Every structure is written in C-alpha cells, then in structure tokens.
Amino acid sequence: MGVGAGGDWRADLASVLLTEKQIQDRVAALGTEIAAAYQGKNPLVIGVLKGSVVFLADLIRRIDIPLEIDLVCLSSYGQAANSSGQPLLLKDLAVPVAGRHLLVVEDIIDSGVTLSHLLALLQQRGPASIGVCALLSKPARRETDVPVDYTGFEIPDEFVVGYGLDYAEHYRSLPYVAVLKPEVYETPPTAATPSD
Ligand code: PRP
C-alpha cells in the first residue's frame, strides 16, 4: 500500500493513540513540573532532531521560567553509525555546556540507544546536571537502561506516528499520535514521481 496511497495519508492510520487534548494537557503538566525543578537554574533545553521539534516547541511554552534552547542531531537507527554501532553526531550543540543545567528533550525512547549515546557525550563536557524529558516511552523495547526524569506517556509496542514522529519522513505534522497500519510500513515507500 505505501504512504498516502490514494492521496489520503490519514487513511494510513489504524487508530489515534493520544489525542491532541491528551497531549496538550500532559505537556502543560510536564512544563509546570519542569519549571518548579529548574527555577533559578537557567536550563539549556536540548531538542534532539528531528522528532522532538513539535514537542519541544509546545513544551518550552509551558515552562514558565527563563531558559535557553539548543538542538542536536544524531544519525537515525539503521543509518550511519561508527564501528561500534553507536549513532553518529550529525549536528552538535552551538554552545558550551560546562557548568550548565541541561534538559534533553526527546519525542520517544525506544531501545534507549540514541539517548544513552547522547548522555555519555554530554557528560564528558562537564555539565552541572543532565535531566531527560521524553513525550513517549516504549518500555517493552528497551535494550539499555536510561534515566528518564519526565515521561509524558508510556505506550505499547506499536508503530506510532504524528506529533513529530515519522515513518519515512511522513506524518510528523499530525497534531496527535496515531498507530500506523502495518500494511503501510510493510510496503516500502517508492520514489515520488512528477504526478504524485
Ligand atoms: C527516533 C527518536 C529518538 C530515537 C529513539 O529518532 O526521535 O531519537 O529514534 O530510538 P532509540 O531509543 O531506539 O534509540 P530517529 O532516529 O527516528 O530520527 P528522527 O528524530 O529524525 O525521526
């Protein structure tokens, strides 16, 4: 079937797992909790590209204290990796983090490999503290133990898209989180043609 077959990519979704309202309510609660914990610390909130951008944009507007943001990008699963199979840093932070209070923001923690690698890298730079906030967590998929201080939702092991999460770069702009129909990802996407 493939992504958006028949021109309607909402037809690719099996069900809505988290509604826009459920997400926004939870994001507001996380923001309040984070603001209380980081009051007076001018945290550097670090979004992990690309999946976290939607969550990051909403979350920071709910953290009602002074903060700064920066972005990193690590190579995707199954893409470029170094000889030990670790993700590569494709885009580094723009600022030094020694002595800073860091809050890493992720859209989803699955195996934990990406986060574990990022935390090790940040730790080497001597920050005052590192916290982690993830909108979604799939505990059933965890391969490595990672500390998550703020979790939006624990979800079952389903293929989810929306609110920043993609399949083949599609669906990130959906305002909710949905389960993708298996026939979509079981049929690899084909290259776009001029008539698409
Ligand atoms: C996703 C997600 C996390 C990572 C989680 O990113 O944003 O960074 O995978 O998986 P893990 O816990 O198994 O390491 P992805 O590599 O799909 O890139 P994207 O953010 O650009 O979609």
Tab-separated table of C-alpha atoms and ligand atoms in Angstrom:
chain	number	residue	atom	x	y	z
A	1	MET	CA	0.000	0.000	0.000
A	2	GLY	CA	2.714	2.588	0.920
A	3	VAL	CA	2.495	6.095	2.367
A	4	GLY	CA	-0.578	8.077	1.359
A	5	ALA	CA	-1.780	5.600	-1.244
A	6	GLY	CA	-4.825	7.081	-2.931
A	7	GLY	CA	-3.767	10.589	-1.849
A	8	ASP	CA	-5.116	10.416	1.711
A	9	TRP	CA	-2.454	9.805	4.300
A	10	ARG	CA	-4.953	9.878	7.169
A	11	ALA	CA	-6.257	6.606	5.723
A	12	ASP	CA	-2.852	5.123	6.658
A	13	LEU	CA	-3.710	5.420	10.352
A	14	ALA	CA	-5.234	2.496	12.235
A	15	SER	CA	-6.275	4.498	15.325
A	16	VAL	CA	-5.497	7.582	17.367
A	17	LEU	CA	-3.455	6.577	20.406
A	18	LEU	CA	-3.176	10.029	22.024
A	19	THR	CA	-5.486	12.889	21.139
A	20	GLU	CA	-4.360	16.481	20.746
A	21	LYS	CA	-6.051	17.328	24.049
A	22	GLN	CA	-4.448	14.455	25.944
A	23	ILE	CA	-1.050	15.540	24.650
A	24	GLN	CA	-1.537	19.235	25.381
A	25	ASP	CA	-2.788	18.536	28.921
A	26	ARG	CA	0.196	16.318	29.633
A	27	VAL	CA	2.653	18.793	28.108
A	28	ALA	CA	1.249	21.539	30.335
A	29	ALA	CA	1.680	19.348	33.424
A	30	LEU	CA	5.244	18.453	32.430
A	31	GLY	CA	6.032	22.127	31.871
A	32	THR	CA	4.807	23.031	35.348
A	33	GLU	CA	6.840	20.233	36.926
A	34	ILE	CA	9.974	21.196	34.993
A	35	ALA	CA	9.595	24.899	35.812
A	36	ALA	CA	9.454	24.091	39.516
A	37	ALA	CA	12.549	21.873	39.318
A	38	TYR	CA	14.649	24.307	37.269
A	39	GLN	CA	13.642	27.623	38.852
A	40	GLY	CA	16.705	29.914	39.009
A	41	LYS	CA	18.875	27.479	37.013
A	42	ASN	CA	18.510	28.972	33.508
A	43	PRO	CA	18.430	25.468	31.987
A	44	LEU	CA	19.652	24.697	28.487
A	45	VAL	CA	16.827	22.700	26.926
A	46	ILE	CA	18.261	20.438	24.229
A	47	GLY	CA	15.978	19.117	21.498
A	48	VAL	CA	17.033	16.015	19.597
A	49	LEU	CA	16.296	16.447	15.873
A	50	LYS	CA	14.104	15.849	14.155
A	51	GLY	CA	11.406	14.056	16.077
A	52	SER	CA	11.398	16.290	19.146
A	53	VAL	CA	10.717	19.611	17.415
A	54	VAL	CA	6.935	19.611	17.811
A	55	PHE	CA	7.095	18.521	21.444
A	56	LEU	CA	9.955	20.934	22.159
A	57	ALA	CA	8.047	23.884	20.708
A	58	ASP	CA	4.978	23.147	22.835
A	59	LEU	CA	6.883	22.179	25.977
A	60	ILE	CA	9.094	25.272	26.247
A	61	ARG	CA	5.995	27.497	26.098
A	62	ARG	CA	4.733	25.664	29.187
A	63	ILE	CA	7.965	26.049	31.183
A	64	ASP	CA	7.362	29.429	32.726
A	65	ILE	CA	10.927	30.300	33.766
A	66	PRO	CA	13.928	31.740	31.880
A	67	LEU	CA	15.597	29.060	29.762
A	68	GLU	CA	17.669	28.645	26.619
A	69	ILE	CA	17.306	26.125	23.827
A	70	ASP	CA	19.710	24.305	21.518
A	71	LEU	CA	19.462	21.375	19.128
A	72	VAL	CA	21.451	18.237	18.349
A	73	CYS	CA	21.008	15.636	15.644
A	74	LEU	CA	22.148	12.036	15.861
A	75	SER	CA	22.098	9.597	12.985
A	76	SER	CA	18.960	7.542	12.731
A	77	TYR	CA	18.636	3.944	13.559
A	78	GLY	CA	19.942	1.758	10.778
A	79	GLN	CA	21.699	4.698	9.140
A	80	ALA	CA	25.243	5.931	9.686
A	81	ALA	CA	26.921	4.527	12.769
A	82	ASN	CA	30.514	4.270	13.902
A	83	SER	CA	32.420	0.995	14.053
A	84	SER	CA	30.923	0.103	17.447
A	85	GLY	CA	27.378	0.576	16.105
A	86	GLN	CA	26.754	3.810	18.013
A	87	PRO	CA	24.815	6.675	16.425
A	88	LEU	CA	26.903	9.478	14.951
A	89	LEU	CA	26.573	13.096	15.992
A	90	LEU	CA	25.361	14.824	12.806
A	91	LYS	CA	24.778	18.236	14.388
A	92	ASP	CA	26.402	19.360	17.612
A	93	LEU	CA	25.271	21.968	20.126
A	94	ALA	CA	26.149	25.562	19.332
A	95	VAL	CA	27.180	26.455	22.892
A	96	PRO	CA	29.490	25.018	25.586
A	97	VAL	CA	27.634	23.202	28.356
A	98	ALA	CA	30.204	23.006	31.170
A	99	GLY	CA	28.534	24.017	34.417
A	100	ARG	CA	25.081	24.276	32.799
A	101	HIS	CA	21.886	22.512	33.824
A	102	LEU	CA	20.813	20.521	30.760
A	103	LEU	CA	17.401	19.110	29.937
A	104	VAL	CA	17.362	16.732	26.967
A	105	VAL	CA	14.001	16.592	25.196
A	106	GLU	CA	13.101	13.531	23.119
A	107	ASP	CA	9.904	12.591	21.313
A	108	ILE	CA	10.289	8.879	22.024
A	109	ILE	CA	12.606	6.488	23.794
A	110	ASP	CA	12.554	3.078	22.240
A	111	SER	CA	15.695	0.944	22.659
A	112	GLY	CA	17.387	3.786	24.567
A	113	VAL	CA	20.489	3.573	22.344
A	114	THR	CA	20.246	7.136	20.982
A	115	LEU	CA	19.694	8.694	24.387
A	116	SER	CA	22.360	6.622	26.079
A	117	HIS	CA	24.914	7.755	23.494
A	118	LEU	CA	23.873	11.405	23.790
A	119	LEU	CA	24.019	11.357	27.588
A	120	ALA	CA	27.542	9.907	27.545
A	121	LEU	CA	28.630	12.579	25.120
A	122	LEU	CA	27.127	15.413	27.166
A	123	GLN	CA	28.508	14.043	30.416
A	124	GLN	CA	32.054	14.323	29.053
A	125	ARG	CA	31.553	18.093	28.755
A	126	GLY	CA	31.092	18.657	32.482
A	127	PRO	CA	27.532	19.984	32.847
A	128	ALA	CA	26.150	20.797	36.307
A	129	SER	CA	23.300	18.324	35.722
A	130	ILE	CA	21.526	16.432	32.941
A	131	GLY	CA	17.791	15.740	33.009
A	132	VAL	CA	15.729	13.935	30.409
A	133	CYS	CA	12.175	14.593	29.292
A	134	ALA	CA	10.535	12.259	26.764
A	135	LEU	CA	6.992	12.574	25.490
A	136	LEU	CA	6.732	8.849	24.804
A	137	SER	CA	8.446	5.785	26.164
A	138	LYS	CA	8.164	2.190	24.974
A	139	PRO	CA	9.469	0.196	27.947
A	140	ALA	CA	8.950	-3.117	26.130
A	141	ARG	CA	11.620	-2.150	23.592
A	142	ARG	CA	14.330	-1.037	25.986
A	143	GLU	CA	17.785	-2.506	25.319
A	144	THR	CA	19.789	-0.221	27.541
A	145	ASP	CA	18.854	1.376	30.828
A	146	VAL	CA	18.424	5.131	30.508
A	147	PRO	CA	17.355	7.603	33.196
A	148	VAL	CA	14.168	9.456	32.218
A	149	ASP	CA	13.143	12.149	34.670
A	150	TYR	CA	9.954	13.294	32.960
A	151	THR	CA	7.850	10.942	30.821
A	152	GLY	CA	4.697	12.046	29.030
A	153	PHE	CA	3.192	8.646	28.295
A	154	GLU	CA	4.312	5.035	28.419
A	155	ILE	CA	2.946	3.380	25.312
A	156	PRO	CA	2.668	-0.182	23.994
A	157	ASP	CA	4.984	-1.517	21.314
A	158	GLU	CA	3.051	-0.181	18.316
A	159	PHE	CA	4.343	1.744	15.289
A	160	VAL	CA	3.285	5.286	16.143
A	161	VAL	CA	3.470	8.473	14.098
A	162	GLY	CA	2.456	12.108	14.473
A	163	TYR	CA	3.361	14.986	16.787
A	164	GLY	CA	6.910	14.908	15.402
A	165	LEU	CA	7.213	11.158	14.885
A	166	ASP	CA	7.571	9.933	11.329
A	167	TYR	CA	7.532	6.963	9.071
A	168	ALA	CA	9.731	7.636	6.012
A	169	GLU	CA	9.601	11.365	6.954
A	170	HIS	CA	5.801	11.491	6.704
A	171	TYR	CA	3.147	12.203	9.357
A	172	ARG	CA	5.319	14.448	11.597
A	173	SER	CA	2.833	17.320	11.284
A	174	LEU	CA	-0.169	15.456	12.675
A	175	PRO	CA	-1.237	17.152	15.936
A	176	TYR	CA	-1.928	13.790	17.614
A	177	VAL	CA	-0.179	10.420	17.963
A	178	ALA	CA	-1.612	7.598	15.887
A	179	VAL	CA	-0.897	3.949	15.215
A	180	LEU	CA	0.169	3.298	11.632
A	181	LYS	CA	-1.469	0.478	9.702
A	182	PRO	CA	1.058	-2.349	9.257
A	183	GLU	CA	0.435	-2.528	5.505
A	184	VAL	CA	1.926	0.977	5.191
A	185	TYR	CA	5.337	0.125	6.640
A	186	GLU	CA	5.321	-3.387	5.280
A	187	THR	CA	5.255	-1.846	1.774
A	188	PRO	CA	8.457	0.224	1.335
A	189	PRO	CA	7.843	3.773	0.060
A	190	THR	CA	8.617	4.349	-3.604
A	191	ALA	CA	10.340	7.439	-5.024
A	192	ALA	CA	7.973	10.314	-5.760
A	193	THR	CA	7.057	10.841	-9.401
A	194	PRO	CA	6.056	14.158	-11.025
A	195	SER	CA	2.419	13.045	-10.959
A	196	ASP	CA	2.471	12.485	-7.138
B	1	PRP	C1	13.936	8.486	16.981
B	1	PRP	C2	13.611	9.315	18.211
B	1	PRP	C3	14.788	9.080	19.111
B	1	PRP	C4	15.215	7.667	18.740
B	1	PRP	C5	14.701	6.718	19.766
B	1	PRP	O1	14.728	9.237	16.133
B	1	PRP	O2	13.457	10.680	17.890
B	1	PRP	O3	15.835	9.997	18.865
B	1	PRP	O4	14.629	7.357	17.469
B	1	PRP	O5	15.058	5.410	19.441
B	1	PRP	P1	16.022	4.547	20.366
B	1	PRP	O6	15.583	4.723	21.784
B	1	PRP	O7	15.779	3.138	19.871
B	1	PRP	O8	17.422	4.983	20.125
B	1	PRP	P2	15.025	8.801	14.639
B	1	PRP	O9	16.360	8.134	14.620
B	1	PRP	O10	13.886	8.017	14.077
B	1	PRP	O11	15.172	10.179	13.900
B	1	PRP	P3	14.136	11.406	13.817
B	1	PRP	O12	14.067	12.002	15.205
B	1	PRP	O13	14.757	12.338	12.833
B	1	PRP	O14	12.806	10.869	13.373
